[in-house]
Coordinates of N, CA and C and ligand atoms in Angstrom, one line a residue:
M1 N -40.5 7.4 -10.9 CA -40.8 8.4 -12.2 C -39.9 7.7 -13.5
D2 N -40.4 7.9 -14.2 CA -40.0 7.3 -15.5 C -39.4 8.8 -16.3
L3 N -38.0 9.1 -16.5 CA -37.3 10.3 -17.3 C -37.0 9.8 -18.5
G4 N -37.9 8.9 -18.9 CA -37.8 8.7 -20.3 C -35.8 9.0 -21.2
L5 N -35.1 8.2 -20.0 CA -33.6 8.9 -20.5 C -33.3 8.1 -21.6
H6 N -33.9 6.4 -21.7 CA -33.3 5.8 -22.9 C -34.0 5.8 -24.0
R7 N -35.3 6.7 -24.3 CA -35.7 6.8 -25.3 C -35.2 7.7 -26.1
D8 N -34.4 9.1 -25.5 CA -34.2 9.8 -26.3 C -32.8 10.8 -25.8
V9 N -31.7 10.1 -26.7 CA -30.7 10.6 -26.0 C -30.2 12.1 -26.1
V10 N -30.7 12.5 -27.0 CA -30.5 14.3 -26.9 C -31.1 14.7 -25.4
F11 N -32.4 14.0 -25.2 CA -33.1 14.8 -24.4 C -32.4 14.0 -22.6
R12 N -31.4 13.0 -22.8 CA -30.5 12.8 -21.8 C -29.3 13.8 -21.4
E13 N -29.1 13.8 -22.5 CA -27.5 14.7 -22.7 C -28.0 16.1 -22.1
Q14 N -29.1 16.5 -22.2 CA -29.2 17.9 -22.1 C -29.7 18.0 -20.3
L15 N -30.5 16.5 -19.8 CA -30.8 16.3 -18.6 C -29.6 16.5 -17.9
A16 N -28.5 16.0 -18.6 CA -27.3 15.7 -17.8 C -26.3 16.6 -17.8
T17 N -26.7 17.6 -18.4 CA -26.2 19.1 -18.5 C -26.9 20.0 -17.6
K18 N -27.8 20.1 -17.5 CA -28.6 21.0 -16.4 C -28.1 20.0 -15.0
Y19 N -28.2 18.9 -14.9 CA -28.0 18.1 -13.8 C -26.4 18.9 -13.3
L20 N -25.8 18.9 -13.9 CA -24.5 19.1 -13.9 C -23.9 20.4 -13.4
Y21 N -25.2 21.2 -14.2 CA -25.0 22.8 -13.9 C -26.1 22.9 -12.7
R22 N -26.3 22.0 -12.1 CA -27.5 21.7 -10.8 C -28.3 22.8 -11.4
R23 N -29.2 23.0 -12.1 CA -30.0 23.3 -13.0 C -32.0 22.7 -12.8
L24 N -31.5 21.8 -11.9 CA -32.6 20.7 -12.1 C -33.4 20.9 -10.7
S25 N -34.5 20.3 -10.5 CA -35.2 20.6 -9.7 C -34.8 19.3 -8.4
A26 N -34.7 19.4 -7.2 CA -34.6 18.2 -6.6 C -35.5 16.7 -6.7
D27 N -36.9 17.3 -7.2 CA -37.3 15.8 -7.6 C -36.4 15.1 -8.7
L28 N -36.2 15.9 -9.7 CA -35.4 15.6 -11.1 C -33.8 14.8 -10.5
V29 N -33.4 15.8 -9.9 CA -32.2 15.5 -9.1 C -31.7 13.8 -8.5
D30 N -32.8 13.8 -7.7 CA -33.4 12.5 -6.9 C -33.6 11.5 -8.0
A31 N -34.4 11.6 -9.2 CA -34.7 10.8 -10.1 C -33.7 10.2 -11.3
L32 N -32.8 11.4 -11.4 CA -31.7 11.0 -12.0 C -30.9 10.4 -11.3
E33 N -30.4 10.6 -10.2 CA -29.2 10.2 -9.1 C -29.9 9.1 -9.4
S34 N -30.7 8.5 -8.7 CA -31.4 7.0 -8.3 C -31.6 6.4 -9.7
H35 N -31.4 6.8 -10.8 CA -31.4 6.3 -11.6 C -29.6 5.8 -12.2
Y36 N -29.6 6.7 -12.5 CA -28.2 6.6 -13.4 C -26.9 5.7 -11.9
L37 N -26.9 5.9 -11.0 CA -26.1 4.8 -9.9 C -26.6 3.8 -10.2
E38 N -27.4 3.1 -10.8 CA -27.5 1.7 -11.4 C -27.8 1.3 -12.6
C39 N -27.2 2.0 -13.5 CA -27.4 2.4 -15.0 C -26.1 2.7 -15.7
N40 N -25.4 1.2 -16.0 CA -24.3 2.2 -16.6 C -23.8 2.5 -17.6
E41 N -25.1 2.6 -18.5 CA -25.5 3.8 -20.0 C -25.6 5.1 -19.4
C42 N -26.2 5.6 -18.4 CA -26.7 6.7 -17.9 C -25.4 7.0 -16.9
Y43 N -24.9 6.5 -16.1 CA -23.9 6.7 -15.7 C -22.4 7.2 -16.5
E44 N -22.6 6.7 -17.3 CA -21.4 7.0 -18.4 C -21.8 8.0 -19.5
E45 N -22.7 8.5 -19.5 CA -23.3 9.8 -20.1 C -23.3 10.7 -19.4
V46 N -23.4 10.7 -18.2 CA -23.6 11.7 -16.9 C -21.9 12.5 -16.8
R47 N -21.0 11.1 -16.7 CA -19.5 11.2 -16.7 C -18.8 11.9 -18.0
G48 N -18.9 11.4 -18.8 CA -18.6 12.2 -20.4 C -19.7 13.6 -20.3
T49 N -20.6 13.5 -20.2 CA -21.0 15.1 -20.1 C -20.2 16.0 -19.4
E50 N -19.9 15.4 -18.3 CA -19.1 16.3 -17.3 C -17.9 16.7 -17.9
L51 N -16.8 15.9 -18.1 CA -15.5 15.9 -18.9 C -15.7 16.8 -20.2
L52 N -16.7 17.0 -20.6 CA -17.0 17.6 -22.4 C -17.4 19.1 -21.2
I53 N -17.9 19.4 -20.4 CA -18.3 20.6 -19.6 C -17.0 21.2 -19.2
R54 N -16.5 20.4 -18.2 CA -15.3 20.9 -17.9 C -14.2 21.1 -18.7
G55 N -14.0 20.7 -20.2 CA -13.0 20.7 -21.0 C -13.5 22.1 -21.7
L56 N -14.4 22.4 -22.5 CA -15.3 22.7 -23.0 C -16.1 24.2 -22.9
A57 N -16.8 24.2 -21.7 CA -17.6 25.0 -21.3 C -16.9 26.4 -21.2
A58 N -17.9 27.6 -21.7 CA -17.1 28.7 -21.5 C -17.3 29.3 -20.1
P59 N -15.8 30.0 -19.9 CA -16.0 30.2 -18.4 C -16.7 30.6 -17.7
V60 N -16.8 30.1 -16.5 CA -18.0 30.4 -15.6 C -17.9 32.0 -14.9
I61 N -16.1 31.7 -14.9 CA -15.5 32.9 -14.3 C -14.7 33.6 -14.7
E62 N -15.0 35.2 -14.5 CA -14.2 36.0 -15.1 C -13.4 37.0 -14.5
R63 N -12.4 37.2 -14.6 CA -11.9 38.1 -14.0 C -11.2 39.4 -14.6
R64 N -11.1 40.3 -13.7 CA -10.5 41.7 -14.5 C -9.4 42.3 -13.4
Q65 N -8.5 43.3 -14.2 CA -7.8 44.2 -12.7 C -8.1 45.1 -12.7
E66 N -8.3 45.7 -11.5 CA -8.6 47.0 -11.0 C -7.2 47.7 -10.4
N67 N -6.4 48.3 -10.7 CA -5.2 48.5 -10.0 C -4.6 46.9 -10.2
D68 N -4.4 47.2 -8.2 CA -3.4 45.8 -8.6 C -4.1 44.6 -7.9
V69 N -5.4 44.9 -7.8 CA -6.0 44.0 -7.4 C -7.4 43.2 -8.5
T70 N -7.3 42.0 -8.6 CA -8.0 40.8 -9.4 C -9.5 40.7 -8.8
V71 N -10.2 41.1 -9.7 CA -11.6 40.9 -9.5 C -12.3 40.1 -10.1
I72 N -12.7 38.7 -9.1 CA -13.2 37.6 -9.8 C -14.7 37.6 -9.8
R73 N -15.3 37.3 -11.1 CA -17.2 37.4 -10.8 C -17.3 35.7 -11.5
F74 N -18.7 35.6 -10.9 CA -19.5 34.4 -12.0 C -20.1 35.4 -12.8
T75 N -19.8 34.3 -14.3 CA -20.7 34.8 -15.4 C -22.2 34.5 -15.1
E76 N -22.2 33.7 -14.6 CA -23.8 33.1 -14.4 C -24.0 32.4 -12.6
S77 N -25.9 32.3 -12.8 CA -25.8 32.1 -11.3 C -25.7 30.9 -10.7
S78 N -24.5 30.7 -9.9 CA -23.6 29.6 -9.2 C -23.9 29.3 -7.7
Q79 N -23.2 28.3 -7.5 CA -23.2 27.8 -6.2 C -21.9 27.3 -5.8
L80 N -21.4 27.6 -4.7 CA -20.4 26.7 -4.3 C -20.3 25.8 -3.2
L81 N -20.6 24.8 -4.0 CA -21.0 23.7 -3.0 C -19.8 22.4 -3.7
A82 N -19.4 21.3 -2.8 CA -18.6 20.6 -3.1 C -19.2 20.1 -4.5
A83 N -18.2 19.7 -5.6 CA -18.5 19.0 -6.6 C -19.4 20.1 -7.5
S84 N -19.2 21.1 -6.7 CA -19.9 21.7 -8.3 C -18.9 22.6 -9.0
L85 N -19.2 22.7 -10.7 CA -18.1 22.9 -11.4 C -17.2 24.2 -11.2
E86 N -18.7 25.0 -10.7 CA -18.3 26.8 -10.2 C -17.2 26.8 -9.3
L87 N -17.6 25.9 -8.3 CA -16.1 25.6 -7.4 C -14.6 25.2 -7.7
A88 N -15.0 24.3 -8.6 CA -13.6 23.7 -9.5 C -13.0 24.7 -10.3
E89 N -13.9 25.7 -10.8 CA -13.4 26.9 -11.7 C -12.8 27.6 -10.7
L90 N -13.4 28.0 -9.4 CA -12.8 28.9 -9.0 C -11.6 28.8 -8.3
T91 N -11.1 27.2 -7.6 CA -10.2 27.0 -7.1 C -9.3 27.0 -7.8
K92 N -9.4 26.4 -9.7 CA -8.2 26.6 -10.2 C -7.6 27.7 -10.8
A93 N -8.8 28.8 -11.0 CA -8.3 30.4 -11.7 C -7.9 31.3 -10.2
I94 N -7.7 30.4 -9.0 CA -6.7 31.0 -7.8 C -5.5 30.5 -8.0
R95 N -5.9 29.4 -7.9 CA -4.4 28.6 -8.2 C -3.3 28.9 -9.1
V96 N -3.6 29.4 -10.4 CA -2.8 29.2 -11.5 C -2.3 30.4 -11.1
E97 N -3.2 31.2 -10.5 CA -2.9 32.8 -10.5 C -2.2 33.1 -9.2
K98 N -1.4 34.1 -9.7 CA -0.4 34.5 -8.3 C -0.8 35.6 -7.8
D99 N -1.8 36.1 -8.3 CA -2.8 37.3 -7.4 C -2.7 37.0 -6.0
T100 N -2.1 38.3 -5.3 CA -2.5 37.8 -3.7 C -3.7 38.8 -2.9
K101 N -3.8 39.6 -4.3 CA -4.6 40.8 -4.0 C -6.2 40.4 -4.7
V102 N -7.0 39.8 -4.0 CA -8.1 39.0 -4.9 C -9.7 39.6 -4.1
L103 N -10.4 39.9 -4.9 CA -11.8 40.6 -4.5 C -12.7 39.8 -5.4
I104 N -13.3 39.1 -4.4 CA -14.4 38.1 -5.1 C -15.8 38.7 -5.1
D105 N -16.3 38.8 -6.3 CA -17.8 39.4 -6.2 C -19.0 38.0 -6.3
L106 N -19.8 37.8 -5.3 CA -20.2 36.7 -4.9 C -21.8 37.3 -5.2
S107 N -22.2 38.2 -6.2 CA -23.4 38.2 -6.0 C -24.5 37.4 -7.1
K108 N -23.8 36.7 -8.0 CA -24.6 35.3 -8.4 C -24.5 34.1 -7.7
V109 N -23.6 34.1 -6.7 CA -23.5 32.9 -6.1 C -25.0 33.0 -4.9
S110 N -25.4 31.8 -5.3 CA -26.8 31.5 -4.5 C -26.8 30.7 -3.6
R111 N -25.5 29.7 -3.2 CA -25.9 28.9 -2.0 C -24.3 28.7 -2.2
I112 N -23.4 28.3 -0.9 CA -22.3 27.9 -0.1 C -22.1 27.0 0.7
D113 N -21.3 26.0 0.7 CA -21.4 24.8 1.6 C -20.1 25.1 2.4
S114 N -19.6 23.7 3.3 CA -18.5 24.0 4.0 C -17.3 23.7 3.1
T115 N -17.3 23.3 2.2 CA -16.4 22.8 0.8 C -15.8 24.3 0.3
G116 N -17.1 24.9 0.0 CA -17.2 26.1 -0.5 C -16.3 27.3 -0.1
L117 N -16.8 27.1 1.5 CA -16.2 27.8 2.4 C -14.4 27.5 2.6
G118 N -14.4 26.2 2.6 CA -12.9 26.0 3.1 C -12.2 26.2 1.4
V119 N -12.4 26.3 0.2 CA -11.9 27.0 -0.8 C -11.5 28.7 -0.3
L120 N -12.4 29.5 -0.3 CA -12.1 30.4 0.1 C -11.6 30.8 1.1
M121 N -11.7 30.0 2.3 CA -10.5 30.3 3.6 C -8.8 30.1 2.8
N122 N -8.7 28.6 2.1 CA -7.8 28.3 1.6 C -7.0 29.7 1.0
C123 N -8.1 30.2 0.0 CA -7.4 31.2 -0.8 C -6.8 32.5 -0.1
Y124 N -7.9 32.8 1.2 CA -7.6 33.8 1.9 C -6.0 33.6 2.6
C125 N -6.0 31.8 3.1 CA -4.4 32.0 3.9 C -3.7 32.1 2.8
H126 N -3.8 31.6 1.6 CA -3.0 32.1 0.3 C -2.3 33.6 -0.1
A127 N -3.3 33.9 0.0 CA -3.2 35.5 -0.2 C -2.4 36.1 0.9
V128 N -2.8 35.7 2.4 CA -1.9 36.7 3.5 C -0.7 36.0 3.5
K129 N -0.5 35.1 3.2 CA 1.1 34.5 3.2 C 1.4 35.5 2.3
N130 N 1.1 36.0 1.3 CA 2.3 36.8 0.4 C 1.5 38.2 0.4
S131 N 1.2 38.6 1.7 CA 1.3 39.7 1.9 C 0.0 40.5 1.1
G132 N -0.9 39.9 0.9 CA -2.3 40.1 0.3 C -3.6 40.1 0.9
A133 N -4.6 39.8 0.1 CA -5.6 39.6 0.9 C -6.7 39.4 -0.1
L134 N -7.7 38.5 0.3 CA -9.0 38.4 -0.5 C -10.4 38.9 0.6
K135 N -10.5 39.6 -0.3 CA -12.4 39.7 0.1 C -13.1 39.9 -0.4
L136 N -14.6 39.9 0.2 CA -15.4 39.2 -1.0 C -16.4 40.7 -1.0
L137 N -17.4 40.5 -1.9 CA -18.0 41.3 -2.4 C -19.4 40.7 -2.9
H138 N -20.6 41.6 -2.3 CA -22.0 41.3 -2.7 C -22.4 40.2 -2.4
P139 N -22.6 39.2 -1.0 CA -23.0 38.5 -1.1 C -24.4 38.6 -0.9
D140 N -25.1 37.9 -1.1 CA -26.1 37.8 -1.0 C -26.9 37.5 0.3
A141 N -28.5 37.5 0.2 CA -28.5 37.2 2.2 C -28.2 35.8 2.7
S142 N -28.4 34.9 2.1 CA -28.5 33.5 2.1 C -26.9 33.2 2.5
V143 N -26.3 33.4 1.6 CA -24.6 33.6 1.5 C -24.0 34.4 2.7
K144 N -24.6 35.3 3.1 CA -24.0 36.0 4.0 C -24.4 35.7 5.4
Q145 N -25.7 35.0 5.6 CA -25.7 34.4 6.7 C -25.0 33.7 7.1
V146 N -24.6 32.5 6.0 CA -23.7 31.4 6.4 C -22.2 32.0 6.9
L147 N -21.8 32.8 6.0 CA -20.5 33.4 6.6 C -20.7 33.9 8.0
N148 N -21.8 35.0 8.2 CA -21.8 35.0 9.9 C -21.9 34.0 10.8
V149 N -23.0 33.1 10.7 CA -22.9 32.1 11.2 C -21.8 31.1 11.6
T150 N -20.9 31.2 10.2 CA -19.6 30.0 10.7 C -18.3 31.3 11.3
K151 N -18.8 32.5 11.1 CA -18.0 33.8 11.5 C -16.9 33.8 10.9
I152 N -16.8 33.4 9.4 CA -15.8 33.5 8.4 C -15.8 35.1 8.4
D153 N -17.5 35.6 8.3 CA -17.1 37.1 8.0 C -16.2 37.5 9.0
S154 N -15.8 37.1 10.2 CA -14.8 37.8 11.0 C -13.5 37.8 10.4
V155 N -13.4 37.1 9.3 CA -11.8 36.8 9.1 C -11.8 37.2 7.2
L156 N -12.8 37.3 6.5 CA -13.3 37.9 5.0 C -13.8 38.7 5.3
Q157 N -12.7 39.9 4.9 CA -14.0 41.3 4.8 C -14.9 41.2 3.7
T158 N -15.9 42.1 4.2 CA -17.2 41.7 3.1 C -17.5 43.2 2.6
F159 N -18.1 43.5 1.8 CA -18.3 44.7 1.4 C -19.3 44.8 0.3
E160 N -20.3 45.7 0.3 CA -21.3 46.1 -0.4 C -21.2 47.1 -1.9
D161 N -19.8 47.6 -1.8 CA -19.6 48.7 -2.4 C -18.3 48.6 -3.2
E162 N -18.2 48.0 -4.4 CA -16.8 47.6 -5.6 C -15.8 48.6 -5.0
T163 N -16.0 49.6 -5.1 CA -15.0 50.8 -5.2 C -14.5 51.1 -3.9
A164 N -15.1 51.1 -2.8 CA -14.8 50.6 -1.4 C -14.1 49.6 -1.0
A165 N -14.4 48.3 -2.0 CA -13.6 47.3 -1.6 C -12.4 47.4 -2.3
I166 N -12.3 48.0 -3.2 CA -10.9 47.9 -3.6 C -9.8 49.2 -3.6
R167 N -10.5 50.4 -3.0 CA -9.7 51.4 -2.3 C -9.4 50.5 -1.1
S168 N -9.9 49.6 -0.2 CA -9.2 48.9 1.1 C -8.3 48.0 0.8
F169 N -7.5 47.6 -0.3 CA -7.0 47.0 -0.8 C -5.3 47.7 -0.5
D170 N -5.8 48.8 -0.6 CA -4.7 50.0 -0.7 C -3.7 50.1 1.0
R171 N -4.8 50.1 1.9 CA -4.5 50.1 3.4 C -4.1 48.7 4.1
L172 N -3.6 48.0 2.9 CA -3.0 46.7 3.2 C -1.6 46.7 4.6
Q173 N -2.1 46.6 5.7 CA -0.6 46.5 6.5 C 0.3 45.1 6.1
A174 N 1.4 45.8 6.3 CA 2.6 44.8 6.3 C 2.4 43.3 7.5
P175 N 2.6 42.1 7.1 CA 2.5 40.9 7.9 C 3.1 41.2 9.4
S176 N 2.7 41.1 10.5 CA 3.6 41.2 11.5 C 4.4 40.2 11.6
Ligands
LIG201 ZN1 -30.0 4.8 -17.7

């Protein structure tokens, strides 16, 4: 597939951006990856765009306080996969903060993989160690299935109703 990467640099930049945000079809991803891995010029373009996005992009994560609970949500459609920007943002958001009562709204998350699950579990352990908790809100059907298959839903409490979720943090028990 000729993507025309060398004919139009603006187009190439747009393609790189869409690629990094995982907005490309599988066909285009394959074509772009097989090309840029062998083409230094395009590889540099993709890496450069990635650095730019990491540094300058509007935050994909929004956080707000509800009483002492931090509610984290994704502002746009997101995927919690290894190497996805959204996952990097989530990790950063939770590491930077000292919050121990965290509710993560997953309604905009369409996919999650083992790396994404690992990040959630790390965050959960961090919260529990500090007498807090990490809970999930509104996972979509496919994410719910992954949580179920991996039995992570038996550890991470999942809610469909935000008010109920926030209220549930009041009943946290002291660590034994
Ligand atoms: Zn190239």
